[in-house]
């Protein structure tokens, strides 16, 4: 009982952040990274949501060997069977089924009486047990549910075979003391509580997801559901790196161990930011660029005399030093392939490898030192553009003091080349206007941000663009050593998504 199980839901709840959807290959890359980090359970997706989600969960189930792979299912036969089917090739799998238990959800959303909800929950757990012994049950919106009913349903689903009972604060409404009280009461009051692991799943609407999760751990929860960088629906989920590093740094308080290899935390954070296009804020705990930077003279002086004066963790323990130069202009194809394989990227064919290697050589001509992050960006960029309807063929921008910037753009739209020229307030503005004048998508630009992937003026710029149309939000990303080109790539990537929205069910809206 001194082990804390880390259940990562970056690929499922994380993917529910508007604009953060990932392709099958991207999910496999992240899953391989989570496996390397020794995450106990990887929730790979919601298989019934769409055929693409099903395939992605199946691909993760086949690729991962050392972590349990989990699939989400509402408390309905079709959902559960779809999840079981997607997971059946996994070395170890878990079916995670859920139904809402709060008065407002039961009455307004499900239109069911509490007894009917309890019955469905029990049936769902029994059905899931046909696929695996490892069944998790979640009482959605448990944070606003009545304790007596939570106790009743928990006892019934454990009796039906659930081995993990997850208590989500779905809307991020709880505060630490109250949430800890719920967990403690359940463990004390449910007669068969000793037959299950209690888990928590907290959302961050009030910025309390990590605090609530940790308070629950102190009250007896032994699994925390979390995501890399705190990605997730709305304000996100509890951040994996914060939970893991708190438990490790404050062993004196928690007396628990996680199995996590913490040196993989920063690489995992970068990979997720890079793939989803959700950059990490510089002052984010553990993984923000400034998390270990001491700016004030007094702090610097203290750290130089004795690092523990101002540092409670070592940067290298969370993987800040794993950012090493791996390849350069003279590296060969084998070294390139080997390093990417270590990063969880494999190539389906020799042609794919050759194409990626050619892009690497192009990059190495512009930039002497190629880091892991550059390689990740290169692969992400290639994945992004592979199946796009619209491709950026050509961009020329004139920017001169005293003159209006002008951009000339050629796009391939379904294979047909179309060009336009536009003026703008700056080179990026002119490029975006030229692209929009070809595509006429009528979207609103909500966010434009540039980050350097590594340091130095020859670093690649990584651009994120967020656009909205008809109430839906789409993110685009692009990377290049030229930030105007990176910007145009990111914009085209976002507009590709606008023009090809994928229809998928959302677990909590149905
Ligand atoms: O927030 C939530 O309630 C969920 C459940 C499906 C676990 O994501
Ligand atoms: Zn959630």
Short mmCIF file of N, CA, C and O and ligand atoms in Angstrom, two decimals, residues 12-13 201 203 237 508, ligand 2:
data_model
loop_
_atom_site.label_atom_id
_atom_site.label_comp_id
_atom_site.label_asym_id
_atom_site.label_seq_id
_atom_site.Cartn_x
_atom_site.Cartn_y
_atom_site.Cartn_z
N UNK A 12 -6.48 10.73 -23.63
CA UNK A 12 -7.95 10.70 -23.62
C UNK A 12 -8.51 12.02 -23.11
O UNK A 12 -8.99 12.83 -23.89
N UNK A 13 -8.38 12.33 -21.82
CA UNK A 13 -8.93 13.60 -21.33
C UNK A 13 -8.11 14.76 -21.90
O UNK A 13 -8.65 15.81 -22.27
N UNK A 201 -9.59 11.81 -9.90
CA UNK A 201 -9.46 12.37 -11.24
C UNK A 201 -9.97 13.81 -11.11
O UNK A 201 -11.19 14.03 -11.05
N UNK A 203 -10.28 17.92 -12.03
CA UNK A 203 -10.15 18.98 -13.06
C UNK A 203 -9.77 20.29 -12.38
O UNK A 203 -9.98 20.48 -11.18
N UNK A 237 -6.50 18.90 -16.43
CA UNK A 237 -6.52 17.89 -15.35
C UNK A 237 -5.34 18.15 -14.42
O UNK A 237 -4.49 18.99 -14.71
N UNK A 508 -18.45 13.01 -22.45
CA UNK A 508 -19.32 13.61 -21.43
C UNK A 508 -20.51 14.38 -22.00
O UNK A 508 -21.29 14.92 -21.26
ZN1 LIG B 2 -12.07 14.22 -16.87
#
